[in-house]
Coordinates of C-alpha atoms in Angstrom, one line a residue:
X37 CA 0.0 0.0 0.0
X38 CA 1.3 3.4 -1.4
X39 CA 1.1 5.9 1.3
X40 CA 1.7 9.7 0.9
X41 CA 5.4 10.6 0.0
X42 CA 5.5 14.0 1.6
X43 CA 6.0 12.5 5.0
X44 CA 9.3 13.7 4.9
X45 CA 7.7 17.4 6.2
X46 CA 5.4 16.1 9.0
X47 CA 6.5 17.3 12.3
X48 CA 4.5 14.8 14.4
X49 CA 3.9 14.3 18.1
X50 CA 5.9 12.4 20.2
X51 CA 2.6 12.5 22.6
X52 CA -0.9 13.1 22.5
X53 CA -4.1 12.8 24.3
X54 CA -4.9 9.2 24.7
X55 CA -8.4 7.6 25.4
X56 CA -9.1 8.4 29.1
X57 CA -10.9 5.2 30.4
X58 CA -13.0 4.1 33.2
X59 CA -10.8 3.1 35.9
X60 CA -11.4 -0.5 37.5
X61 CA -13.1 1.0 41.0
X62 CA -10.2 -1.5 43.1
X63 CA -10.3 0.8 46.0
X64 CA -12.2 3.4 47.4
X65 CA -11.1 6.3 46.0
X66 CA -10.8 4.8 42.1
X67 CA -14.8 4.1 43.6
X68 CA -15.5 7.7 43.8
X69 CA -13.7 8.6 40.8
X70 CA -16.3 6.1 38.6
X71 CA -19.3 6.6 40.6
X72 CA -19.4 10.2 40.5
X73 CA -20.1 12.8 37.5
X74 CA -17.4 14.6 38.5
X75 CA -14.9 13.6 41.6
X76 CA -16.2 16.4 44.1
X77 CA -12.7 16.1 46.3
X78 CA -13.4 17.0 49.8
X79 CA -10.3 18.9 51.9
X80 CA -11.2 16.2 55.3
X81 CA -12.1 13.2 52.5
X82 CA -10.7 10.2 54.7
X83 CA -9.5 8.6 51.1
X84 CA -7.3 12.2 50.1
X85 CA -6.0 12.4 53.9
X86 CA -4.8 9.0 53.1
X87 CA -2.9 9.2 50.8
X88 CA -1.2 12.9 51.7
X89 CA -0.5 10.8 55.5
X90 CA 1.2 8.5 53.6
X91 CA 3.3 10.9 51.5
X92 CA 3.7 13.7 53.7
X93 CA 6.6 15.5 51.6
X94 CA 3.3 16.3 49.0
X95 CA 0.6 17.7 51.5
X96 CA 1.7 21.2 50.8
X97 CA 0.0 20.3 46.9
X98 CA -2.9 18.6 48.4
X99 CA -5.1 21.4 47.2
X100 CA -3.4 21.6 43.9
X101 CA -3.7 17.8 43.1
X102 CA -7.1 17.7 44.0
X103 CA -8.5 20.6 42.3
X104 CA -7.4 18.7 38.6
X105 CA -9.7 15.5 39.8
X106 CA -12.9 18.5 40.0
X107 CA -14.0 17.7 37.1
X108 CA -12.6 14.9 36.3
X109 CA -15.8 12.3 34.9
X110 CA -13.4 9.5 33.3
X111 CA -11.2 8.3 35.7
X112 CA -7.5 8.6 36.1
X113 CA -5.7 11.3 34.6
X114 CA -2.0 9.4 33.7
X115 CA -3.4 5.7 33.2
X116 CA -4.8 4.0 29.6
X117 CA -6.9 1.1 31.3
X118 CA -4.5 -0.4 33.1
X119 CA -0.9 0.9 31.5
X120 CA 0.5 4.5 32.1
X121 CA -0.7 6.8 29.1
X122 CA 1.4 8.8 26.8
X123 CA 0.2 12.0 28.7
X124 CA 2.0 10.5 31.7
X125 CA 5.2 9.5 29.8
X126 CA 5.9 13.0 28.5
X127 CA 5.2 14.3 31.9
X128 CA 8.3 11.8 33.2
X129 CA 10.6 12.7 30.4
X130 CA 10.0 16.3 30.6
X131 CA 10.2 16.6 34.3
X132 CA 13.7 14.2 34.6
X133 CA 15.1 16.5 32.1
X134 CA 14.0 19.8 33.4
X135 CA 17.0 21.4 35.5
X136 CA 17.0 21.3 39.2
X137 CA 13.6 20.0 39.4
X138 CA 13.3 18.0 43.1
X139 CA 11.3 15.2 42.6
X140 CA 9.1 14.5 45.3
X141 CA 9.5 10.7 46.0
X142 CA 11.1 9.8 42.5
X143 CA 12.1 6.2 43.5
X144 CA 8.3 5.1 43.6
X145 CA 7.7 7.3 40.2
X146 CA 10.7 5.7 38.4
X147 CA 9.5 2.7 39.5
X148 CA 6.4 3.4 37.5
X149 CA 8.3 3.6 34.4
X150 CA 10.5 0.9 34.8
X151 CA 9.7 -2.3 32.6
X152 CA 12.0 -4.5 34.9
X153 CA 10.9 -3.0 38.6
X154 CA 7.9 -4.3 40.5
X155 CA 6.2 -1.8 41.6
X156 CA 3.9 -2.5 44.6
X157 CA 1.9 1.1 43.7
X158 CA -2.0 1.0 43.7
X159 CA -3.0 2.5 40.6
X160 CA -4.6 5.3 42.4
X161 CA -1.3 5.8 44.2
X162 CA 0.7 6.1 41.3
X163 CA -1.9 8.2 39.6
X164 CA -2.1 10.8 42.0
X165 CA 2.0 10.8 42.7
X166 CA 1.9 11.8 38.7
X167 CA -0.6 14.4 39.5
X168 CA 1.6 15.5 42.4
X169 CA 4.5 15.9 39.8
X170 CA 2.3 17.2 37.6
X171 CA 1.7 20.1 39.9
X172 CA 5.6 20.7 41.0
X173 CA 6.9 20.7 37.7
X174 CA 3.8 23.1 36.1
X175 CA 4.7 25.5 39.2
X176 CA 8.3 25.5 38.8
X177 CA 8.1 26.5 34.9
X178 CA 5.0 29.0 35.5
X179 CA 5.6 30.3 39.0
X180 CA 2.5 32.7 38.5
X181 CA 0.3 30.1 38.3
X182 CA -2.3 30.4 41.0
X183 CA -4.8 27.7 40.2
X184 CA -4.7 24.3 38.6
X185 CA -7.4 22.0 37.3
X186 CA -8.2 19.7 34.8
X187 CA -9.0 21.8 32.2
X188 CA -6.1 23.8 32.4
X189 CA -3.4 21.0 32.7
X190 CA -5.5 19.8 30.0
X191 CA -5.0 23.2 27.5
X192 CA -1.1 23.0 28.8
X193 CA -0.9 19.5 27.3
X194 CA -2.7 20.9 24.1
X195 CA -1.0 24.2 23.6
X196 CA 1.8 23.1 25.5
X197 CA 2.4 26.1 27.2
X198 CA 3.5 24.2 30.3
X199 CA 4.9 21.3 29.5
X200 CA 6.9 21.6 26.4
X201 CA 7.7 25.5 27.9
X202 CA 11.4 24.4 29.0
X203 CA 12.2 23.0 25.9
X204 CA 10.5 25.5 22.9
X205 CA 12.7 28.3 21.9
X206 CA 9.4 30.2 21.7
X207 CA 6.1 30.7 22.7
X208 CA 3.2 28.9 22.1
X209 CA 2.0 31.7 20.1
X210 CA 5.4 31.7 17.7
X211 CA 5.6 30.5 14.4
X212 CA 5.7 26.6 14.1
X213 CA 9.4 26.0 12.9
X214 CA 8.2 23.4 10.0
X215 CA 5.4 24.1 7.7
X216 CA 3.3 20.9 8.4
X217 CA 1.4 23.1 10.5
X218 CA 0.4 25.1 7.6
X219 CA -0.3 23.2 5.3
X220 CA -2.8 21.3 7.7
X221 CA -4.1 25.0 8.4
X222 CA -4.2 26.1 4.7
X223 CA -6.5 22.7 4.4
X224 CA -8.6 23.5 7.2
X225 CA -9.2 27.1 5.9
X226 CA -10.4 25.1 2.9
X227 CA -12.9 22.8 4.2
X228 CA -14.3 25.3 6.7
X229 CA -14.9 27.7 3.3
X230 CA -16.8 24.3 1.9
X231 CA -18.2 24.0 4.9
X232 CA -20.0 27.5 4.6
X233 CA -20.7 26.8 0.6
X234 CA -23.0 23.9 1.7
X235 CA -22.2 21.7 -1.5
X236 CA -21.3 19.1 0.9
X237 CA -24.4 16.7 0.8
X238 CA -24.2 12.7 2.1
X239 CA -23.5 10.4 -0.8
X240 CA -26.8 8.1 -1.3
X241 CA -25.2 4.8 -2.2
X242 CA -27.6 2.4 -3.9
X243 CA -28.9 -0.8 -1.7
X244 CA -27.8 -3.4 -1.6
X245 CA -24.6 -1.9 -2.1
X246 CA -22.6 -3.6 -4.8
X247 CA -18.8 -2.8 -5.4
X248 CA -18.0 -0.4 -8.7
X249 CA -15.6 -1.2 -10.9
X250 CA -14.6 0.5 -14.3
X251 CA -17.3 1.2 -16.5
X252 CA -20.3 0.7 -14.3
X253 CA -23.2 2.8 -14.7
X254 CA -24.8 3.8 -11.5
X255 CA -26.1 7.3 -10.0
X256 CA -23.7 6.5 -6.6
X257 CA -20.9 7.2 -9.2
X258 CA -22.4 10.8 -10.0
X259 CA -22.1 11.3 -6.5
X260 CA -18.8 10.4 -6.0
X261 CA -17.4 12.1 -8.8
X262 CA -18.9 15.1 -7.5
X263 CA -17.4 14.5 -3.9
X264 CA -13.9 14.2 -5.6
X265 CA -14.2 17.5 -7.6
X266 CA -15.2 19.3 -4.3
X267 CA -11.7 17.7 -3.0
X268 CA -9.9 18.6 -5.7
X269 CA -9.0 14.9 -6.9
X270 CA -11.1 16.2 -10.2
X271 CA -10.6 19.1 -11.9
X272 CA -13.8 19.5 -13.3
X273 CA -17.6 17.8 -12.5
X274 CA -19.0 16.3 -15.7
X275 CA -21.8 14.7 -13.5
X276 CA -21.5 11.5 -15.9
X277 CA -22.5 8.6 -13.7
X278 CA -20.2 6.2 -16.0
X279 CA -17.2 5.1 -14.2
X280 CA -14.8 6.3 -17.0
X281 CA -10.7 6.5 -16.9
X282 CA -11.3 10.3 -16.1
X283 CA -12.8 9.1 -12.4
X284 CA -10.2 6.1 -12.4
X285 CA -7.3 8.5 -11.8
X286 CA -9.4 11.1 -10.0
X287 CA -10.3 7.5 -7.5
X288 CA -6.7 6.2 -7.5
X289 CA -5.6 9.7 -6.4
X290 CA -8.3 9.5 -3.6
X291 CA -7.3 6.0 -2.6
X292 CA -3.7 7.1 -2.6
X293 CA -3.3 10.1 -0.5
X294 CA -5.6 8.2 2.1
X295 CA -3.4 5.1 2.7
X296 CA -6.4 2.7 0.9
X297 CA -4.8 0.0 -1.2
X298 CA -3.9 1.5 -4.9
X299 CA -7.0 -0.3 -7.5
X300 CA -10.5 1.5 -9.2
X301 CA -12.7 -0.7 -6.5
X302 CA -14.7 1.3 -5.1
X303 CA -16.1 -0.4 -2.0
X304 CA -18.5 0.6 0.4
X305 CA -16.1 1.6 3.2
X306 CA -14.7 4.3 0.5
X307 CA -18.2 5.8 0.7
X308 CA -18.4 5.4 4.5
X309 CA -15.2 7.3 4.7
X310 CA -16.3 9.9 1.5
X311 CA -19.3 10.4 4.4
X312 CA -17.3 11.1 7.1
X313 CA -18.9 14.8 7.7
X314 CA -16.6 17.8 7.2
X315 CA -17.0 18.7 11.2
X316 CA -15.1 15.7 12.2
X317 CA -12.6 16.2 9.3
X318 CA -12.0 20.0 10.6
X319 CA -11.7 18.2 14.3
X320 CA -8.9 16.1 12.8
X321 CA -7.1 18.6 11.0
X322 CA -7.1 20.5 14.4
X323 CA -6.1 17.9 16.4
X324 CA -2.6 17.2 14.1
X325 CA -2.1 20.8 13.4
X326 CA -1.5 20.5 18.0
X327 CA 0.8 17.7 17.4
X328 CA 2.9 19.3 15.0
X329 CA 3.1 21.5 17.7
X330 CA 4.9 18.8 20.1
X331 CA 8.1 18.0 18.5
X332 CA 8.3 21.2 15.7
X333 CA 11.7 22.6 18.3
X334 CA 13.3 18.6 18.0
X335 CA 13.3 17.4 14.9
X336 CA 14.1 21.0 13.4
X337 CA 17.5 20.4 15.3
X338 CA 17.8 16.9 13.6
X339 CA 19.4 16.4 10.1
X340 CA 19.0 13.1 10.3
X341 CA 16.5 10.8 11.4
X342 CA 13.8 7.8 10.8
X343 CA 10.3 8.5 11.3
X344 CA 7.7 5.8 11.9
X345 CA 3.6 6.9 11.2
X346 CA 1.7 4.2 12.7
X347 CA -1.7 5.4 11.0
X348 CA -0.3 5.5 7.7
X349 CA 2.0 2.2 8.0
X350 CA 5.1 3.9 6.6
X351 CA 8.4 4.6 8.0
X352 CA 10.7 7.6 6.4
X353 CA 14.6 8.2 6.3
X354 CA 15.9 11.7 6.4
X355 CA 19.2 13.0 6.0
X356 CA 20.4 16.1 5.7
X357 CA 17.1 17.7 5.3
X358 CA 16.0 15.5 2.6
X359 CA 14.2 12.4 2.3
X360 CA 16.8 9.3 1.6
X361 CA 14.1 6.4 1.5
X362 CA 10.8 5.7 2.6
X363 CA 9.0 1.9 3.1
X364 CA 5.6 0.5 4.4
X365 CA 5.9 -1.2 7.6
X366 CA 3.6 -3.1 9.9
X367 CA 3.3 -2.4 13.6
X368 CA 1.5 -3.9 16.8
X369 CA -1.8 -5.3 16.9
X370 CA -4.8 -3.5 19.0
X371 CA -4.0 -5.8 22.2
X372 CA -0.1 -5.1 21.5
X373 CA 0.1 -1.8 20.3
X374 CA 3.3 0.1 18.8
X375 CA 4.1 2.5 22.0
X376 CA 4.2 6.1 20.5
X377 CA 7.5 7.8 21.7
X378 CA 11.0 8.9 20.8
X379 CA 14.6 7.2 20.8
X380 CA 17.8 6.7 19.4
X381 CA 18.7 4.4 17.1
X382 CA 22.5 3.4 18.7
X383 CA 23.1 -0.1 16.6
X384 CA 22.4 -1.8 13.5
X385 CA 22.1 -6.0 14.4
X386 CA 23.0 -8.5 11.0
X387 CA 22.0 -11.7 11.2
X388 CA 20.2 -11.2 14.3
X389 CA 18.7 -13.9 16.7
X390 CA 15.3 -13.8 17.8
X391 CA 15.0 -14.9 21.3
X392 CA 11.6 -16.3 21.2
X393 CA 9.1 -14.9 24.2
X394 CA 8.4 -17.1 27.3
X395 CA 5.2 -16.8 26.5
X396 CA 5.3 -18.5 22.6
X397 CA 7.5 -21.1 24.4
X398 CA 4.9 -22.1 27.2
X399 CA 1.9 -21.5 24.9
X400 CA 2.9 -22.9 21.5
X401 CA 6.4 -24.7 21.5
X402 CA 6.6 -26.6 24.8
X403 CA 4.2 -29.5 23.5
X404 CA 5.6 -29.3 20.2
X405 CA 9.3 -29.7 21.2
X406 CA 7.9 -32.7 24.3
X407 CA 6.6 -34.8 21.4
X408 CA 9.0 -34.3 18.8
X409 CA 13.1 -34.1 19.6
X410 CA 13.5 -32.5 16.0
X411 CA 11.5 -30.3 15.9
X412 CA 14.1 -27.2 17.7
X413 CA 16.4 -28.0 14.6
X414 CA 13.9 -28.7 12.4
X415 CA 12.7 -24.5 13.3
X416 CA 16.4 -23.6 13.0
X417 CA 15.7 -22.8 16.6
X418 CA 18.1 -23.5 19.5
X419 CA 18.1 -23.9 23.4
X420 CA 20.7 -21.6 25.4
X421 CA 20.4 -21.0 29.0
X422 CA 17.0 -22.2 29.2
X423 CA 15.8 -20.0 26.3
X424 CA 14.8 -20.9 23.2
X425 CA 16.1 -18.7 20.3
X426 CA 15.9 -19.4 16.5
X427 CA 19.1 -18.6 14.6
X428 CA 19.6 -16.5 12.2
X429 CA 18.9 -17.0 8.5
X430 CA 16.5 -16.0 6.0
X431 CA 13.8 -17.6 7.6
X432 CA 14.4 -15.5 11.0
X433 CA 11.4 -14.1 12.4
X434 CA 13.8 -10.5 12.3
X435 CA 15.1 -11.1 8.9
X436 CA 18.3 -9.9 8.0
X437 CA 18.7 -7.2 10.1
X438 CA 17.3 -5.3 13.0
X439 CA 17.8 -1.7 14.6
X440 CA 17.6 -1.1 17.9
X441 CA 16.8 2.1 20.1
X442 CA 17.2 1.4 23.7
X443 CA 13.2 1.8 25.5
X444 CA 11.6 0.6 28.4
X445 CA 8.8 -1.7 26.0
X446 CA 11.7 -3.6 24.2
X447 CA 10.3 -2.3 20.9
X448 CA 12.9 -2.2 17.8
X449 CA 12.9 -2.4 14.4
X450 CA 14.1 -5.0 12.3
X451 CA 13.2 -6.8 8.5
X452 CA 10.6 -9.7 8.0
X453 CA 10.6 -12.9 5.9
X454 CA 6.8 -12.4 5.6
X455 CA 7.2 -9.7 3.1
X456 CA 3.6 -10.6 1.7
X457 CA 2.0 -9.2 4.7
X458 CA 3.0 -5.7 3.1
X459 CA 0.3 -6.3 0.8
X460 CA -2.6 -5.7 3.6
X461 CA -4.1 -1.9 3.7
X462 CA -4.7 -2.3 7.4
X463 CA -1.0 -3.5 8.8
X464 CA -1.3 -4.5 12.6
X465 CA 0.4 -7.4 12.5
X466 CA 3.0 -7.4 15.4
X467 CA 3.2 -8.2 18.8
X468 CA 4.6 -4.6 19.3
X469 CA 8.0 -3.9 16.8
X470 CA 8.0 -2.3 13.7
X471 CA 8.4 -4.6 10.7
X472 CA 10.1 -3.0 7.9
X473 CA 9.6 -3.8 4.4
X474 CA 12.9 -2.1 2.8
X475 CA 14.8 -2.7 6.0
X476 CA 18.4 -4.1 4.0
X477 CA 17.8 -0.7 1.8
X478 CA 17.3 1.8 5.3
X479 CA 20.9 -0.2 7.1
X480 CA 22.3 0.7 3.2
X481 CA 21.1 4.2 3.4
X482 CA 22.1 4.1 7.5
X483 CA 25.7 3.2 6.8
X484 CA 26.6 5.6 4.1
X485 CA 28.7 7.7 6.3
X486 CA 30.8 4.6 7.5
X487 CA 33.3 3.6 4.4
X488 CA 34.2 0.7 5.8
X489 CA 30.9 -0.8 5.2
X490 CA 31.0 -1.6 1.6
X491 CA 28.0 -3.5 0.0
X492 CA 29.6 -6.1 -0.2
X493 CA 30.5 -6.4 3.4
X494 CA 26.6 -5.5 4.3
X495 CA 25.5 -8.4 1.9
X496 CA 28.0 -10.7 3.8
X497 CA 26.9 -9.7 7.4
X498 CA 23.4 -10.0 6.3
X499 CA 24.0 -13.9 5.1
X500 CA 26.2 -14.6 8.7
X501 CA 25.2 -17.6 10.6
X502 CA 26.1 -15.1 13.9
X503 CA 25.0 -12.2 14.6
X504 CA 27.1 -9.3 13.9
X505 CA 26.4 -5.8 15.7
X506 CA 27.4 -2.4 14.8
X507 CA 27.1 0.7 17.2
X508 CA 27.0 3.8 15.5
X509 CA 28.7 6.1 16.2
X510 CA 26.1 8.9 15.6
X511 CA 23.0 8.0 17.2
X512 CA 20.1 8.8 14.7
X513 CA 16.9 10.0 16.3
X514 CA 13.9 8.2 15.3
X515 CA 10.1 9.4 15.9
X516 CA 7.5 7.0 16.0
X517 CA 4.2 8.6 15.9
X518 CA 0.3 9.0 15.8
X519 CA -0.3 11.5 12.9
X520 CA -3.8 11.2 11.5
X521 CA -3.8 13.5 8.6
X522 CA -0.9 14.9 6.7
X523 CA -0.3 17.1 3.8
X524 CA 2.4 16.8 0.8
X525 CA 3.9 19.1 -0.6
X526 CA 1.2 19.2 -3.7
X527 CA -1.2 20.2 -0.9
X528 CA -2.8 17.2 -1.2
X529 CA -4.2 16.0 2.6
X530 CA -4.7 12.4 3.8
X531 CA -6.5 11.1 6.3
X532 CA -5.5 7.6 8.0
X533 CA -7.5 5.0 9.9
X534 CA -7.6 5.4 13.5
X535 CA -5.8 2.6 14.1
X536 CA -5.5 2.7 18.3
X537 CA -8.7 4.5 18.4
X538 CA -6.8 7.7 20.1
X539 CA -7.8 10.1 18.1
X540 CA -11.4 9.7 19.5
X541 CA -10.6 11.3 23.2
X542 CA -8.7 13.8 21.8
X543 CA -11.1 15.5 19.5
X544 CA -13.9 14.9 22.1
X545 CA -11.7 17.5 24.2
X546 CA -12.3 20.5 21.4
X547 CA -8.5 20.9 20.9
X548 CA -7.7 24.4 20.8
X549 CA -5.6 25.4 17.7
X550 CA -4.3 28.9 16.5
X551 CA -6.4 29.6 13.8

């Protein structure tokens, strides 16, 4: 699936506002928190003396930390169900890199955000210790601030006129230092002026609804051919309702710039999305036009970098300012989703291993291995140290080669043998990792800068029965992101498939954009 090329301008954000859900009411106060409309926090509440007995270094923020759970109707404020949130994540890495910022009892929060600690915190605990850092570090960089609630921490993570204050070189206000952000505004002037026009009418599909192909006849295709006029795919309306090679390009363009797989079908989820009312586009637009807000100081410092949309399935290589390579990928599945953050790619791995998970070896292999002695070398899989691990080879679950960007989540990118999974339009294949289709080409484009890694050297590497790893010794930043909609540099917007399902939160919160 052809994505949009122009994903070399995006400036996307390393965070964003993640669904808020219904905490699991395991203790009293997560009770009050689901059982009320809004959590009406009580100075003498037994369950908020509590916890400020317990952690007596943060009773001079009591006040503070309550006033964001006012109006609070959904829960916690730093948790995804049961996993810490994105929202929560920035807020670490912000607050550990902000200078001389005392962190009130940062062994339990670290805890929090270490993969390999056990931490014994209720998830009411932990939530409000986030809240409680959430309220020291928005003081220390806005010492005027008198009041804090909900609301406004949420327009700080929005506008990021808190959080990301320390690190912007301006203010919120300031001109966005890469034009993603205007072209996303250009687009949304657009649709609001079509929008007031009121040419925008639902497409009446005929029922049953029957895929169109190339030269059917059918008054649906009038419709569409209108819609893609009023989006510029068509330059002009002939109203025909023949499906003729002049709406064939115009459909192809459509399908193209959207992330939908490249053919002249037209099936009925391309008029559910053709449907999707202009209001909820606008919303969209808004919503990525905030993200672009997130990382626009970062990346502008970067001349080289990898940059993973999970949306569009697609994974671009920059260097010095200009696009070396792009390449589809595949990332996690719904119930093991890519995390959304940023890193540092510090090694390139030929011929890698795969250590296979305890959990594949107790669920799938452990039978298979009691009833047949083969079958380990038979998989071109080995035992060492009491794991298994299959070896490397073509046939390597990792491929040929894998990069890797030390994170808490263990999540890396490497090549696939099962290149024919590439040909799906919706790509969550993975338990987690980002599977790259043109991954030989990116360690290639990678290694340009290091002589002594001839092709011919790569190739070899790539064919070794060990694995042979390479620190770099540039680290190359890599971005792996949520971005919705994007613009090319024709102008041309798409909108991708909200994959996670966090777009839905965000735009439910009325992001506030400069318009």
């Amino acid at each position: 699936m052809k994505t949009l090329s122009s994903i070399t301008t995006i400036i996307i954000a390393s965070f964003f506002m993640t669904s808020f859900n219904t905490i699991e009411s395991s203790n009293l106060l997560d009770k009050k928190l689901n059982a009320a409309a809004a959590y009406n926090t009580d100075e003498d509440s037994e369950t908020a003396n509590d916890f400020f007995r317990r952690y007596s270094d943060l009773k001079k923020y009591k006040s503070d930390v309550m006033s964001l759970y006012k109006t609070r109707t959904l829960g916690t404020i730093w948790y995804d169900e049961n996993e810490i949130n994105e929202f929560g994540s920035v807020l670490y890495e912000k607050a550990k890199k902000s200078n001389d910022l005392v962190i009130p009892y940062q062994k339990e929060i670290d805890q929090l955000f270490d993969s390999s600690s056990e931490s014994n915190l209720s998830k009411t605990d932990a939530d409000m210790l986030l809240s409680s850092l959430y309220v020291v570090y928005a003081k220390k960089n806005n010492p005027d601030t008198k009041k804090l609630s909900y609301d406004a921490l949420l327009k700080d993570f929005l506008n990021y006129s808190t959080i990301e204050q320390s690190t912007a070189t301006a203010s919120t206000d300031a001109k966005v230092q890469y034009d993603q952000y205007y072209k996303l505004q250009n687009v949304l002037s657009k649709y609001k002026k079509l929008d007031r026009s009121h040419k925008w009418k639902p497409i009446v599909a005929e029922t049953p609804y029957k895929e169109l192909r190339p030269d059917a006849v059918s008054s649906t295709i009038a419709q569409v051919r209108n819609r893609l006029y009023l989006l510029g795919d068509l330059k002009e309306d002939s109203k025909s309702d023949v499906y003729d090679r002049e709406l064939m390009d115009a459909v192809m363009k459509y399908k193209v710039r959207n992330g939908f797989k490249p053919n002249y079908i037209l099936a009925e989820e391309h008029i559910k999305e053709m449907n999707v009312p202009l209001s909820e586009k606008m919303e969209t637009l808004q919503l990525n036009m905030e993200r672009c807000r997130a990382i626009a100081a970062q990346i502008a410092t970067n001349d080289e970098y990898v940059l993973v949309n999970v949306p569009s399935y697609e994974m671009v290589y920059v260097k010095n300012g200009k696009v070396q390579m792009t390449s589809p990928v595949f990332v996690g599945a719904p119930l093991t989703k890519t995390t959304i953050f940023n890193g540092e790619i510090d090694r390139i791995v030929f011929s890698p291993y795969w250590t296979v998970p305890q959990s594949i070896v107790q669920n799938e292999l452990k039978s298979k291995i009691a009833s047949d002695p083969n079958y380990l070398a038979e998989k071109n899989m080995e035992m060492v140290n009491g794991q298994v691990r299959q070896k490397p080879g073509p046939d390597n679950s990792l491929g040929l080669v894998k990069f890797m960007f030390p994170n808490p989540d263990d999540i890396y990118m490497h090549d696939t043998p099962s290149k024919t999974l590439f040909d799906f339009e919706k790509r969550t294949f993975s338990h987690g990792c980002i599977n790259v289709k043109m991954a030989k080409e990116l360690a290639v484009a990678m290694l340009q800068d290091y002589p002594e890694w001839t092709q011919e050297k790569i190739d070899k590497a790539m064919a070794g029965k060990t694995e042979n790893s390479f620190k770099l010794s540039k680290k190359v930043p890599i971005y792996i992101c949520y971005f919705t909609s994007l613009v090319n540099e024709n102008g041309e917007v798409g909108f991708f498939q909200d994959v996670y399902e966090r777009d839905q939160e965000s735009v439910g919160q009325n992001a506030v954009v400069a318009q």
